[in-house]
mmCIF file of C-alpha atoms in Angstrom:
data_model
loop_
_atom_site.group_PDB
_atom_site.id
_atom_site.type_symbol
_atom_site.label_atom_id
_atom_site.label_comp_id
_atom_site.label_asym_id
_atom_site.label_seq_id
_atom_site.Cartn_x
_atom_site.Cartn_y
_atom_site.Cartn_z
ATOM 1 C CA VAL A 1 303.007 260.268 111.395
ATOM 2 C CA SER A 2 303.084 262.797 108.571
ATOM 3 C CA ASN A 3 306.150 264.867 108.532
ATOM 4 C CA ALA A 4 309.764 264.734 109.873
ATOM 5 C CA VAL A 5 312.967 266.721 109.378
ATOM 6 C CA SER A 6 316.746 266.159 110.312
ATOM 7 C CA PHE A 7 319.457 268.291 110.777
ATOM 8 C CA PRO A 8 323.197 268.145 112.309
ATOM 9 C CA ALA A 9 323.285 269.157 116.047
ATOM 10 C CA LEU A 10 325.583 268.274 118.932
ATOM 11 C CA GLY A 11 328.097 266.420 116.691
ATOM 12 C CA THR A 12 325.457 264.122 115.554
ATOM 13 C CA THR A 13 322.068 264.225 113.613
ATOM 14 C CA ALA A 14 318.725 265.536 115.229
ATOM 15 C CA VAL A 15 315.432 264.037 113.944
ATOM 16 C CA VAL A 16 312.097 265.883 114.705
ATOM 17 C CA CYS A 17 308.740 264.234 113.800
ATOM 18 C CA VAL A 18 305.618 265.769 114.445
ATOM 19 C CA VAL A 19 301.961 264.367 114.349
ATOM 20 C CA GLU A 20 300.481 267.368 112.428
ATOM 21 C CA PRO A 21 302.299 268.653 109.489
ATOM 22 C CA GLY A 22 301.638 272.115 110.339
ATOM 23 C CA GLY A 23 303.659 271.603 113.403
ATOM 24 C CA LEU A 24 306.895 270.686 111.958
ATOM 25 C CA GLU A 25 308.459 274.097 111.468
ATOM 26 C CA PRO A 26 307.693 275.389 115.182
ATOM 27 C CA ALA A 27 308.755 272.158 116.382
ATOM 28 C CA ARG A 28 312.086 272.133 114.620
ATOM 29 C CA ALA A 29 312.794 275.774 115.639
ATOM 30 C CA ALA A 30 312.102 274.958 119.081
ATOM 31 C CA VAL A 31 314.404 271.666 118.995
ATOM 32 C CA ALA A 32 317.245 273.816 117.544
ATOM 33 C CA GLN A 33 317.089 276.341 120.058
ATOM 34 C CA GLU A 34 317.173 273.855 122.788
ATOM 35 C CA LEU A 35 320.161 272.075 121.240
ATOM 36 C CA GLU A 36 322.046 275.241 120.769
ATOM 37 C CA ALA A 37 321.444 276.168 124.401
ATOM 38 C CA ILE A 38 322.691 272.687 125.655
ATOM 39 C CA ASP A 39 325.736 273.019 123.347
ATOM 40 C CA ARG A 40 326.836 276.540 124.673
ATOM 41 C CA ALA A 41 326.354 274.988 128.190
ATOM 42 C CA CYS A 42 327.467 271.344 128.215
ATOM 43 C CA SER A 43 329.873 270.679 125.193
ATOM 44 C CA ARG A 44 333.540 269.780 126.153
ATOM 45 C CA PHE A 45 334.813 270.496 122.716
ATOM 46 C CA ARG A 46 333.597 274.287 122.282
ATOM 47 C CA PRO A 47 336.122 276.451 124.257
ATOM 48 C CA ASP A 48 333.330 278.963 124.757
ATOM 49 C CA SER A 49 330.951 276.659 126.486
ATOM 50 C CA GLU A 50 330.351 276.986 130.177
ATOM 51 C CA LEU A 51 331.668 273.453 130.816
ATOM 52 C CA SER A 52 334.982 274.214 128.958
ATOM 53 C CA ARG A 53 335.479 277.336 131.357
ATOM 54 C CA LEU A 54 334.436 275.285 134.464
ATOM 55 C CA ASN A 55 336.905 272.549 133.513
ATOM 56 C CA ALA A 56 339.614 275.062 133.116
ATOM 57 C CA ALA A 57 339.288 276.303 136.858
ATOM 58 C CA PRO A 58 338.775 273.201 138.968
ATOM 59 C CA GLY A 59 339.328 273.696 142.695
ATOM 60 C CA ARG A 60 337.243 277.024 142.734
ATOM 61 C CA ARG A 61 333.681 277.379 143.370
ATOM 62 C CA ALA A 62 332.264 278.694 140.047
ATOM 63 C CA LEU A 63 328.753 280.272 139.127
ATOM 64 C CA VAL A 64 326.968 278.297 136.629
ATOM 65 C CA GLY A 65 323.863 279.037 134.286
ATOM 66 C CA ALA A 66 320.602 277.426 135.031
ATOM 67 C CA LEU A 67 320.770 274.874 132.159
ATOM 68 C CA LEU A 68 324.410 273.700 133.208
ATOM 69 C CA LEU A 69 323.234 273.473 136.786
ATOM 70 C CA GLU A 70 320.496 271.213 135.482
ATOM 71 C CA ALA A 71 322.740 269.156 133.274
ATOM 72 C CA LEU A 72 324.980 268.719 136.539
ATOM 73 C CA GLN A 73 322.271 267.821 138.679
ATOM 74 C CA VAL A 74 321.082 265.184 135.950
ATOM 75 C CA ALA A 75 324.656 263.754 135.859
ATOM 76 C CA VAL A 76 324.927 263.446 139.664
ATOM 77 C CA ARG A 77 321.810 261.830 139.977
ATOM 78 C CA ALA A 78 322.644 259.264 137.344
ATOM 79 C CA ALA A 79 325.736 258.607 139.185
ATOM 80 C CA ALA A 80 323.866 258.190 142.341
ATOM 81 C CA VAL A 81 321.294 255.903 141.125
ATOM 82 C CA THR A 82 323.732 253.692 139.268
ATOM 83 C CA ASP A 83 326.126 253.545 142.339
ATOM 84 C CA GLY A 84 328.740 255.528 140.266
ATOM 85 C CA LEU A 85 328.602 253.385 137.055
ATOM 86 C CA VAL A 86 327.689 256.505 135.247
ATOM 87 C CA ASP A 87 330.052 259.147 136.551
ATOM 88 C CA PRO A 88 330.593 262.742 135.185
ATOM 89 C CA THR A 89 334.285 262.930 136.652
ATOM 90 C CA ILE A 90 335.567 260.618 133.636
ATOM 91 C CA GLY A 91 336.318 263.673 131.746
ATOM 92 C CA ARG A 92 340.205 263.517 132.346
ATOM 93 C CA THR A 93 340.688 259.899 131.518
ATOM 94 C CA LEU A 94 338.506 260.221 128.552
ATOM 95 C CA ARG A 95 340.347 263.221 127.199
ATOM 96 C CA GLN A 96 343.737 261.509 127.824
ATOM 97 C CA SER A 97 342.932 258.318 126.206
ATOM 98 C CA GLY A 98 342.346 260.188 123.086
ATOM 99 C CA TYR A 99 338.820 261.573 122.981
ATOM 100 C CA ASP A 100 339.930 265.112 123.253
ATOM 101 C CA ARG A 101 338.093 266.616 120.291
ATOM 102 C CA THR A 102 334.936 266.055 118.584
ATOM 103 C CA PHE A 103 334.628 262.513 117.254
ATOM 104 C CA THR A 104 334.906 263.371 113.714
ATOM 105 C CA LEU A 105 338.420 264.684 114.401
ATOM 106 C CA VAL A 106 339.246 261.753 116.700
ATOM 107 C CA ARG A 107 338.610 259.318 114.050
ATOM 108 C CA ALA A 108 340.436 261.260 111.299
ATOM 109 C CA ARG A 109 343.553 261.200 113.443
ATOM 110 C CA ARG A 110 346.186 258.642 113.026
ATOM 111 C CA GLY A 111 346.528 256.979 116.329
ATOM 112 C CA CYS A 112 347.526 258.683 119.581
ATOM 113 C CA ALA A 113 349.320 257.515 122.675
ATOM 114 C CA PRO A 114 346.663 256.966 125.302
ATOM 115 C CA ARG A 115 346.916 257.405 128.983
ATOM 116 C CA PHE A 116 344.398 256.934 131.852
ATOM 117 C CA ALA A 117 343.851 259.056 134.777
ATOM 118 C CA THR A 118 342.010 258.018 137.869
ATOM 119 C CA VAL A 119 338.501 259.191 138.183
ATOM 120 C CA PRO A 120 337.904 261.115 141.339
ATOM 121 C CA GLY A 121 334.435 260.163 141.703
ATOM 122 C CA TRP A 122 331.130 262.084 141.619
ATOM 123 C CA LYS A 123 331.114 262.601 145.275
ATOM 124 C CA THR A 124 333.848 264.862 145.174
ATOM 125 C CA ILE A 125 331.378 267.516 143.214
ATOM 126 C CA GLU A 126 329.945 270.106 145.356
ATOM 127 C CA LEU A 127 326.857 271.475 144.079
ATOM 128 C CA ASP A 128 324.933 274.335 145.515
ATOM 129 C CA ALA A 129 321.644 274.512 143.667
ATOM 130 C CA GLU A 130 320.702 277.790 145.623
ATOM 131 C CA ARG A 131 323.582 279.621 144.886
ATOM 132 C CA ARG A 132 324.014 278.063 141.365
ATOM 133 C CA THR A 133 327.656 277.248 142.107
ATOM 134 C CA VAL A 134 329.669 274.225 141.617
ATOM 135 C CA ARG A 135 333.176 272.950 142.800
ATOM 136 C CA PHE A 136 335.188 269.926 142.155
ATOM 137 C CA PRO A 137 338.906 269.149 142.993
ATOM 138 C CA PRO A 138 341.875 269.961 141.051
ATOM 139 C CA GLY A 139 342.707 267.029 138.791
ATOM 140 C CA ALA A 140 338.934 266.296 138.073
ATOM 141 C CA GLU A 141 337.347 267.375 134.675
ATOM 142 C CA LEU A 142 333.838 266.830 134.164
ATOM 143 C CA ASP A 143 332.182 265.029 130.964
ATOM 144 C CA LEU A 144 328.290 265.307 130.394
ATOM 145 C CA GLY A 145 328.438 263.077 127.411
ATOM 146 C CA ALA A 146 326.553 260.265 129.121
ATOM 147 C CA THR A 147 323.448 262.500 130.134
ATOM 148 C CA ALA A 148 323.432 265.700 128.628
ATOM 149 C CA LYS A 149 322.435 264.418 125.110
ATOM 150 C CA ALA A 150 319.231 262.595 126.521
ATOM 151 C CA LEU A 151 318.496 265.619 128.689
ATOM 152 C CA ALA A 152 318.601 267.636 125.381
ATOM 153 C CA ALA A 153 316.060 265.245 123.901
ATOM 154 C CA ASP A 154 313.768 265.391 126.708
ATOM 155 C CA ARG A 155 313.810 269.231 126.895
ATOM 156 C CA ALA A 156 313.470 269.423 122.955
ATOM 157 C CA ALA A 157 310.809 267.132 123.016
ATOM 158 C CA ARG A 158 308.878 269.155 125.586
ATOM 159 C CA ALA A 159 309.376 272.435 124.163
ATOM 160 C CA SER A 160 308.868 271.521 120.563
ATOM 161 C CA ALA A 161 305.499 269.549 121.519
ATOM 162 C CA CYS A 162 304.570 272.909 123.330
ATOM 163 C CA ALA A 163 305.412 275.045 120.129
ATOM 164 C CA ALA A 164 304.002 272.685 117.605
ATOM 165 C CA GLY A 165 300.620 271.966 119.523
ATOM 166 C CA CYS A 166 300.783 268.277 118.717
ATOM 167 C CA GLY A 167 302.669 265.059 119.519
ATOM 168 C CA VAL A 168 306.319 265.195 118.868
ATOM 169 C CA LEU A 169 309.416 262.866 118.655
ATOM 170 C CA VAL A 170 312.894 264.011 119.016
ATOM 171 C CA GLY A 171 315.922 261.675 118.198
ATOM 172 C CA LEU A 172 319.453 262.676 119.126
ATOM 173 C CA GLY A 173 321.913 260.479 117.973
ATOM 174 C CA GLY A 174 319.877 257.344 118.932
ATOM 175 C CA ASP A 175 318.540 259.047 122.021
ATOM 176 C CA ILE A 176 314.685 259.169 121.430
ATOM 177 C CA ALA A 177 312.269 261.224 123.411
ATOM 178 C CA VAL A 178 308.693 261.797 122.815
ATOM 179 C CA ALA A 179 306.156 264.291 124.085
ATOM 180 C CA GLY A 180 302.439 265.177 123.613
ATOM 181 C CA GLU A 181 299.756 262.880 122.082
ATOM 182 C CA PRO A 182 301.419 260.217 120.113
ATOM 183 C CA PRO A 183 300.124 258.949 116.823
ATOM 184 C CA PRO A 184 297.665 255.954 116.746
ATOM 185 C CA GLY A 185 299.893 253.123 117.356
ATOM 186 C CA GLY A 186 302.453 255.070 118.782
ATOM 187 C CA TRP A 187 305.949 256.126 117.520
ATOM 188 C CA PRO A 188 307.617 253.151 115.491
ATOM 189 C CA VAL A 189 311.588 253.314 116.080
ATOM 190 C CA ARG A 190 313.947 250.964 114.612
ATOM 191 C CA VAL A 191 316.314 249.254 117.077
ATOM 192 C CA ALA A 192 319.995 249.010 115.584
ATOM 193 C CA ASP A 193 323.522 248.769 116.824
ATOM 194 C CA ASP A 194 324.206 252.164 114.982
ATOM 195 C CA HIS A 195 321.883 255.125 115.220
ATOM 196 C CA ALA A 196 323.056 256.225 111.855
ATOM 197 C CA ALA A 197 321.592 253.072 110.397
ATOM 198 C CA PRO A 198 318.964 253.574 107.618
ATOM 199 C CA LEU A 199 315.200 253.430 108.411
ATOM 200 C CA ASP A 200 314.742 250.629 106.206
ATOM 201 C CA GLY A 201 317.986 248.671 107.463
ATOM 202 C CA ASP A 202 318.233 245.688 109.858
ATOM 203 C CA GLY A 203 316.720 245.436 113.148
ATOM 204 C CA ALA A 204 313.281 245.175 114.800
ATOM 205 C CA VAL A 205 310.900 248.101 115.054
ATOM 206 C CA VAL A 206 309.203 248.754 118.266
ATOM 207 C CA SER A 207 306.503 251.225 119.111
ATOM 208 C CA ILE A 208 306.506 253.637 122.126
ATOM 209 C CA GLN A 209 303.815 255.944 123.447
ATOM 210 C CA HIS A 210 305.466 257.954 126.155
ATOM 211 C CA GLY A 211 308.903 258.775 127.606
ATOM 212 C CA GLY A 212 312.231 257.813 126.072
ATOM 213 C CA LEU A 213 314.310 255.074 124.505
ATOM 214 C CA ALA A 214 318.034 255.006 124.304
ATOM 215 C CA SER A 215 320.750 252.863 123.257
ATOM 216 C CA SER A 216 324.564 252.643 124.306
ATOM 217 C CA GLY A 217 327.036 250.481 122.671
ATOM 218 C CA THR A 218 330.743 250.009 121.973
ATOM 219 C CA THR A 219 330.617 249.495 118.392
ATOM 220 C CA VAL A 220 330.233 252.895 116.917
ATOM 221 C CA ARG A 221 332.513 255.553 118.826
ATOM 222 C CA ARG A 222 335.551 253.567 118.663
ATOM 223 C CA TRP A 223 339.068 254.820 117.820
ATOM 224 C CA ARG A 224 342.521 253.444 117.601
ATOM 225 C CA ALA A 225 345.267 254.297 119.905
ATOM 226 C CA ARG A 226 348.621 252.686 119.531
ATOM 227 C CA LYS A 227 347.815 249.048 119.113
ATOM 228 C CA ALA A 228 344.672 249.182 121.132
ATOM 229 C CA GLU A 229 341.173 250.026 119.962
ATOM 230 C CA LEU A 230 339.224 252.085 122.511
ATOM 231 C CA HIS A 231 335.614 253.100 122.890
ATOM 232 C CA HIS A 232 333.985 256.035 124.756
ATOM 233 C CA ILE A 233 331.982 254.125 127.629
ATOM 234 C CA VAL A 234 334.568 254.412 130.495
ATOM 235 C CA ASP A 235 334.142 252.311 133.526
ATOM 236 C CA PRO A 236 334.811 254.542 136.407
ATOM 237 C CA ARG A 237 335.965 251.759 138.456
ATOM 238 C CA THR A 238 338.861 251.175 136.220
ATOM 239 C CA ALA A 239 339.165 254.556 134.517
ATOM 240 C CA ARG A 240 339.298 252.477 131.235
ATOM 241 C CA PRO A 241 336.842 251.794 128.360
ATOM 242 C CA ALA A 242 334.328 249.250 129.746
ATOM 243 C CA ALA A 243 335.164 245.673 129.167
ATOM 244 C CA THR A 244 331.598 244.509 128.677
ATOM 245 C CA PRO A 245 330.034 241.461 126.899
ATOM 246 C CA TRP A 246 327.255 243.700 125.462
ATOM 247 C CA ARG A 247 327.550 245.367 121.977
ATOM 248 C CA THR A 248 324.337 247.317 122.430
ATOM 249 C CA VAL A 249 321.784 247.922 125.225
ATOM 250 C CA THR A 250 318.599 249.608 124.433
ATOM 251 C CA VAL A 251 316.386 250.810 127.344
ATOM 252 C CA ALA A 252 312.735 252.123 127.470
ATOM 253 C CA ALA A 253 312.021 254.477 130.362
ATOM 254 C CA ALA A 254 309.796 257.148 131.605
ATOM 255 C CA THR A 255 312.266 259.782 130.250
ATOM 256 C CA CYS A 256 315.227 259.617 127.673
ATOM 257 C CA VAL A 257 317.448 260.662 130.666
ATOM 258 C CA ASP A 258 316.514 257.471 132.727
ATOM 259 C CA ALA A 259 316.745 255.340 129.572
ATOM 260 C CA ASN A 260 320.227 256.523 128.808
ATOM 261 C CA THR A 261 321.249 256.179 132.332
ATOM 262 C CA ALA A 262 320.343 252.714 132.463
ATOM 263 C CA SER A 263 321.580 251.690 129.100
ATOM 264 C CA THR A 264 325.100 253.329 129.923
ATOM 265 C CA ALA A 265 325.147 251.496 133.199
ATOM 266 C CA ALA A 266 324.212 248.192 131.832
ATOM 267 C CA VAL A 267 327.141 248.310 129.418
ATOM 268 C CA VAL A 268 329.421 249.075 132.273
ATOM 269 C CA LEU A 269 327.725 246.658 134.734
ATOM 270 C CA GLY A 270 328.386 243.815 132.192
ATOM 271 C CA ALA A 271 326.877 240.410 132.968
ATOM 272 C CA GLN A 272 324.735 241.540 135.898
ATOM 273 C CA ALA A 273 323.088 244.035 133.718
ATOM 274 C CA PRO A 274 319.841 241.852 132.870
ATOM 275 C CA ALA A 275 319.232 241.118 136.353
ATOM 276 C CA TRP A 276 319.811 245.024 137.652
ATOM 277 C CA LEU A 277 317.354 246.122 134.959
ATOM 278 C CA SER A 278 314.824 243.672 135.857
ATOM 279 C CA ARG A 279 315.022 244.742 139.467
ATOM 280 C CA LEU A 280 314.353 248.294 138.297
ATOM 281 C CA GLY A 281 311.495 247.086 135.999
ATOM 282 C CA LEU A 282 312.975 248.587 132.906
ATOM 283 C CA PRO A 283 312.173 247.065 129.553
ATOM 284 C CA ALA A 284 315.346 246.318 127.628
ATOM 285 C CA LEU A 285 317.025 244.767 124.687
ATOM 286 C CA LEU A 286 320.758 243.534 125.295
ATOM 287 C CA VAL A 287 322.739 242.505 122.269
ATOM 288 C CA SER A 288 325.939 240.623 123.111
ATOM 289 C CA ARG A 289 329.147 240.888 121.158
ATOM 290 C CA THR A 290 328.331 237.626 119.394
ATOM 291 C CA GLY A 291 324.808 238.835 118.591
ATOM 292 C CA ALA A 292 322.770 237.142 120.879
ATOM 293 C CA ALA A 293 319.635 239.047 122.426
ATOM 294 C CA THR A 294 318.537 239.063 125.959
ATOM 295 C CA ARG A 295 315.173 240.648 126.471
ATOM 296 C CA VAL A 296 313.887 241.769 129.961
ATOM 297 C CA VAL A 297 310.927 243.315 131.561
ATOM 298 C CA GLY A 298 308.443 242.704 128.482
ATOM 299 C CA TRP A 299 310.734 243.762 125.707
ATOM 300 C CA PRO A 300 308.828 242.322 122.654
ATOM 301 C CA GLU A 301 310.244 239.571 120.549
ATOM 302 C CA ASP A 302 311.147 240.599 116.944
ATOM 303 C CA MET B 1 358.650 294.698 225.809
ATOM 304 C CA ALA B 2 355.210 293.094 226.384
ATOM 305 C CA GLU B 3 352.503 293.591 224.102
ATOM 306 C CA THR B 4 349.648 295.659 225.334
ATOM 307 C CA ARG B 5 346.294 294.151 225.287
ATOM 308 C CA SER B 6 344.970 296.213 222.515
ATOM 309 C CA GLU B 7 347.980 295.147 220.367
ATOM 310 C CA VAL B 8 347.092 291.345 221.179
ATOM 311 C CA LEU B 9 343.644 292.057 220.223
ATOM 312 C CA HIS B 10 344.469 293.794 217.073
ATOM 313 C CA ARG B 11 346.881 291.027 215.930
ATOM 314 C CA ARG B 12 344.286 288.387 216.593
ATOM 315 C CA VAL B 13 341.678 290.231 214.431
ATOM 316 C CA ALA B 14 344.257 290.638 211.496
ATOM 317 C CA SER B 15 344.962 287.143 211.788
ATOM 318 C CA ALA B 16 341.354 285.960 211.692
ATOM 319 C CA ALA B 17 340.689 288.531 208.517
ATOM 320 C CA ALA B 18 343.719 286.920 206.666
ATOM 321 C CA ALA B 19 342.225 283.535 207.235
ATOM 322 C CA ARG B 20 338.695 284.643 206.051
ATOM 323 C CA ASP B 21 340.293 286.221 202.934
ATOM 324 C CA ALA B 22 342.239 283.059 202.123
ATOM 325 C CA GLY B 23 339.184 281.016 202.500
ATOM 326 C CA LEU B 24 337.116 283.376 200.265
ATOM 327 C CA ARG B 25 339.862 283.207 197.612
ATOM 328 C CA ARG B 26 339.720 279.316 197.604
ATOM 329 C CA LEU B 27 335.879 279.489 197.301
ATOM 330 C CA ARG B 28 336.196 281.776 194.430
ATOM 331 C CA VAL B 29 338.547 279.522 192.690
ATOM 332 C CA ALA B 30 336.507 276.436 193.379
ATOM 333 C CA THR B 31 333.530 278.270 192.218
ATOM 334 C CA ARG B 32 335.116 279.083 188.965
ATOM 335 C CA ALA B 33 336.233 275.494 188.450
ATOM 336 C CA ALA B 34 332.903 274.260 189.121
ATOM 337 C CA VAL B 35 331.187 276.712 186.569
ATOM 338 C CA VAL B 36 334.025 275.925 183.825
ATOM 339 C CA GLY B 37 333.497 272.107 184.493
ATOM 340 C CA ALA B 38 329.697 272.520 184.373
ATOM 341 C CA VAL B 39 329.959 274.287 180.830
ATOM 342 C CA ALA B 40 332.439 271.716 179.523
ATOM 343 C CA LEU B 41 330.325 268.590 180.614
ATOM 344 C CA GLY B 42 327.201 270.381 179.323
ATOM 345 C CA SER B 43 328.780 271.016 175.854
ATOM 346 C CA ALA B 44 329.884 267.535 175.595
ATOM 347 C CA PHE B 45 326.672 266.062 176.652
ATOM 348 C CA ALA B 46 324.873 268.343 174.283
ATOM 349 C CA GLY B 47 327.026 267.332 171.358
ATOM 350 C CA LEU B 48 326.578 263.636 172.103
ATOM 351 C CA ALA B 49 322.741 264.195 172.251
ATOM 352 C CA ALA B 50 323.040 265.965 168.817
ATOM 353 C CA ALA B 51 324.942 263.480 167.278
ATOM 354 C CA SER B 52 322.721 260.381 168.502
ATOM 355 C CA VAL B 53 319.351 262.177 167.995
ATOM 356 C CA HIS B 54 319.742 264.819 165.526
ATOM 357 C CA GLY B 55 317.238 266.523 163.201
ATOM 358 C CA ARG B 56 318.634 265.466 159.987
ATOM 359 C CA LYS B 57 315.647 263.245 158.830
ATOM 360 C CA LEU B 58 313.349 266.244 159.184
ATOM 361 C CA THR B 59 315.412 268.343 156.812
ATOM 362 C CA THR B 60 316.410 265.639 154.202
ATOM 363 C CA ALA B 61 313.188 263.412 153.857
ATOM 364 C CA PRO B 62 311.825 263.222 150.534
ATOM 365 C CA ASN B 63 309.286 265.873 149.539
ATOM 366 C CA VAL B 64 310.605 268.379 152.258
ATOM 367 C CA ARG B 65 311.742 271.605 150.597
ATOM 368 C CA ALA B 66 314.033 272.701 153.551
ATOM 369 C CA ALA B 67 317.092 271.300 151.925
ATOM 370 C CA PRO B 68 320.572 272.379 153.142
ATOM 371 C CA ARG B 69 321.679 275.614 151.468
ATOM 372 C CA ARG B 70 324.870 273.994 150.523
ATOM 373 C CA SER B 71 325.346 270.355 150.239
ATOM 374 C CA ARG B 72 328.700 268.647 149.162
ATOM 375 C CA VAL B 73 327.189 265.905 146.917
ATOM 376 C CA GLY B 74 327.457 262.518 148.477
ATOM 377 C CA ALA B 75 330.074 263.728 150.947
ATOM 378 C CA SER B 76 329.835 264.163 154.974
ATOM 379 C CA LYS B 77 327.913 267.535 155.267
ATOM 380 C CA PRO B 78 325.558 267.312 158.188
ATOM 381 C CA ALA B 79 321.982 268.047 157.022
ATOM 382 C CA HIS B 80 321.312 269.995 160.246
ATOM 383 C CA HIS B 81 323.514 272.826 159.258
ATOM 384 C CA ALA B 82 320.281 274.059 157.721
ATOM 385 C CA THR B 83 318.704 274.151 161.157
ATOM 386 C CA GLY B 84 321.467 276.329 162.648
ATOM 387 C CA ILE B 85 322.443 273.441 165.141
ATOM 388 C CA ALA B 86 326.253 273.276 165.828
ATOM 389 C CA PRO B 87 328.055 270.907 163.549
ATOM 390 C CA VAL B 88 328.492 267.244 164.806
ATOM 391 C CA PRO B 89 330.174 264.351 163.391
ATOM 392 C CA LYS B 90 328.075 262.848 160.569
ATOM 393 C CA LEU B 91 326.724 259.428 160.929
ATOM 394 C CA VAL B 92 325.164 258.861 157.623
ATOM 395 C CA PRO B 93 326.502 259.964 154.018
ATOM 396 C CA VAL B 94 324.366 262.546 152.483
ATOM 397 C CA ALA B 95 324.598 260.278 149.399
ATOM 398 C CA SER B 96 322.589 257.413 151.042
ATOM 399 C CA ALA B 97 320.479 259.697 153.062
ATOM 400 C CA ASP B 98 319.274 261.650 149.883
ATOM 401 C CA GLN B 99 319.365 258.712 147.416
ATOM 402 C CA PRO B 100 317.288 259.948 144.612
ATOM 403 C CA PRO B 101 314.766 257.874 142.935
ATOM 404 C CA PRO B 102 315.959 255.191 140.571
ATOM 405 C CA PRO B 103 315.332 255.219 136.697
ATOM 406 C CA GLU B 104 311.717 254.969 136.271
ATOM 407 C CA PRO B 105 309.933 252.508 133.767
ATOM 408 C CA PRO B 106 307.882 253.772 131.084
ATOM 409 C CA PRO B 107 303.925 253.672 131.489
ATOM 410 C CA ALA B 108 303.920 250.844 129.037
ATOM 411 C CA PRO B 109 306.796 248.847 127.634
ATOM 412 C CA PRO B 110 307.501 249.010 123.814
ATOM 413 C CA THR B 111 305.344 246.803 121.624
ATOM 414 C CA ALA B 112 306.353 245.108 118.232
ATOM 415 C CA THR B 113 305.109 246.842 115.124
ATOM 416 C CA GLN B 114 305.208 246.517 111.383
ATOM 417 C CA ALA B 115 304.679 250.220 110.952
ATOM 418 C CA PRO B 116 307.661 252.048 108.882
ATOM 419 C CA PRO B 117 309.939 253.484 111.662
ATOM 420 C CA VAL B 118 310.377 257.135 111.718
ATOM 421 C CA ALA B 119 313.652 257.145 113.849
ATOM 422 C CA VAL B 120 316.544 254.908 114.818
ATOM 423 C CA THR B 121 317.929 254.232 118.166
ATOM 424 C CA GLY B 122 321.229 252.901 118.383
ATOM 425 C CA ALA B 123 324.802 253.465 119.843
ATOM 426 C CA SER B 124 326.280 256.986 118.880
#
């Protein structure tokens, strides 16, 4: 691996690595373009985003752009395959619980009075792919945070590999997607609790050749609300932050979207997560709140 | 004053015609009732047949492109809307009929390596 660049994007850090140094600039430009498009379509915090306009007009059938439609389809599929554990209709409860602005601002705020709204459920969403319309009931708000970043990583990896003409790794706040021919030995990635951990910090290093790698956890995106400490992974069954034995779950899959869908669902699912991941054949590392590691489906030992 | 023979004959003919007309009216009413009943029964049986052996599998099976024009995700919108058949009570939720494929494993699991990492995965 010869070259890499990182820059802020989507409220986190984007990392672009290329096999051929000459491909770095075209890869970076392609990634930046994809991320800007995703942000315009799917951000819950940009008032001019398509998603913000959609959330402002529930109950009406709205025409959406191709990218938001794809993001909605990905979110609905994630909900379907996880039996609703990863549900895009958690937007309202997430907002009322205090996550109503970019996380930097949430963290800077000194407490808030959290409230929790019921989650209408993904089955209330009406999608018409042919007419590119979507409708959901009044009271519902969509949040694509669980899947849109992973979708962005997959799309950016494909686009940048094409632009660079070589193998590319794209990392977006811990969501990793690779495309093109990997370097010999694969792409080495450190597995940590926090995606912002230094490259030479703690945690094992694993190598991936294809697909995606994603981590979900409850230790990083946390905020204080009154006397409680909340985190951003909502259990749609309770409409509250998931009560889970896992600190961090990392999953490898054929795409970053699949990896992220599974890692988020595993956090929400709790104790049954190792068996669920095993049934799906997804290699995963689950780290409990006490630091005990559970490896499934061939996840390597440290 | 006694009726003439022709007056008696005329009265009998008129009475017979009235009886015939009444019979024809009853026949028309019975025919209409039979037609309406047949149509109603036919519709009811057609609906039952469509509900029990409808064409949803043909339009929602995997790899078939003829998806419904408008699907309420996971809710009860019969797939045979796409075929133009009259709507019937739904038997299977679209969510379970159109269950998408689950998350797919990578071609190979990650392997341990000593190489210096180029990126970090972790919660964000």
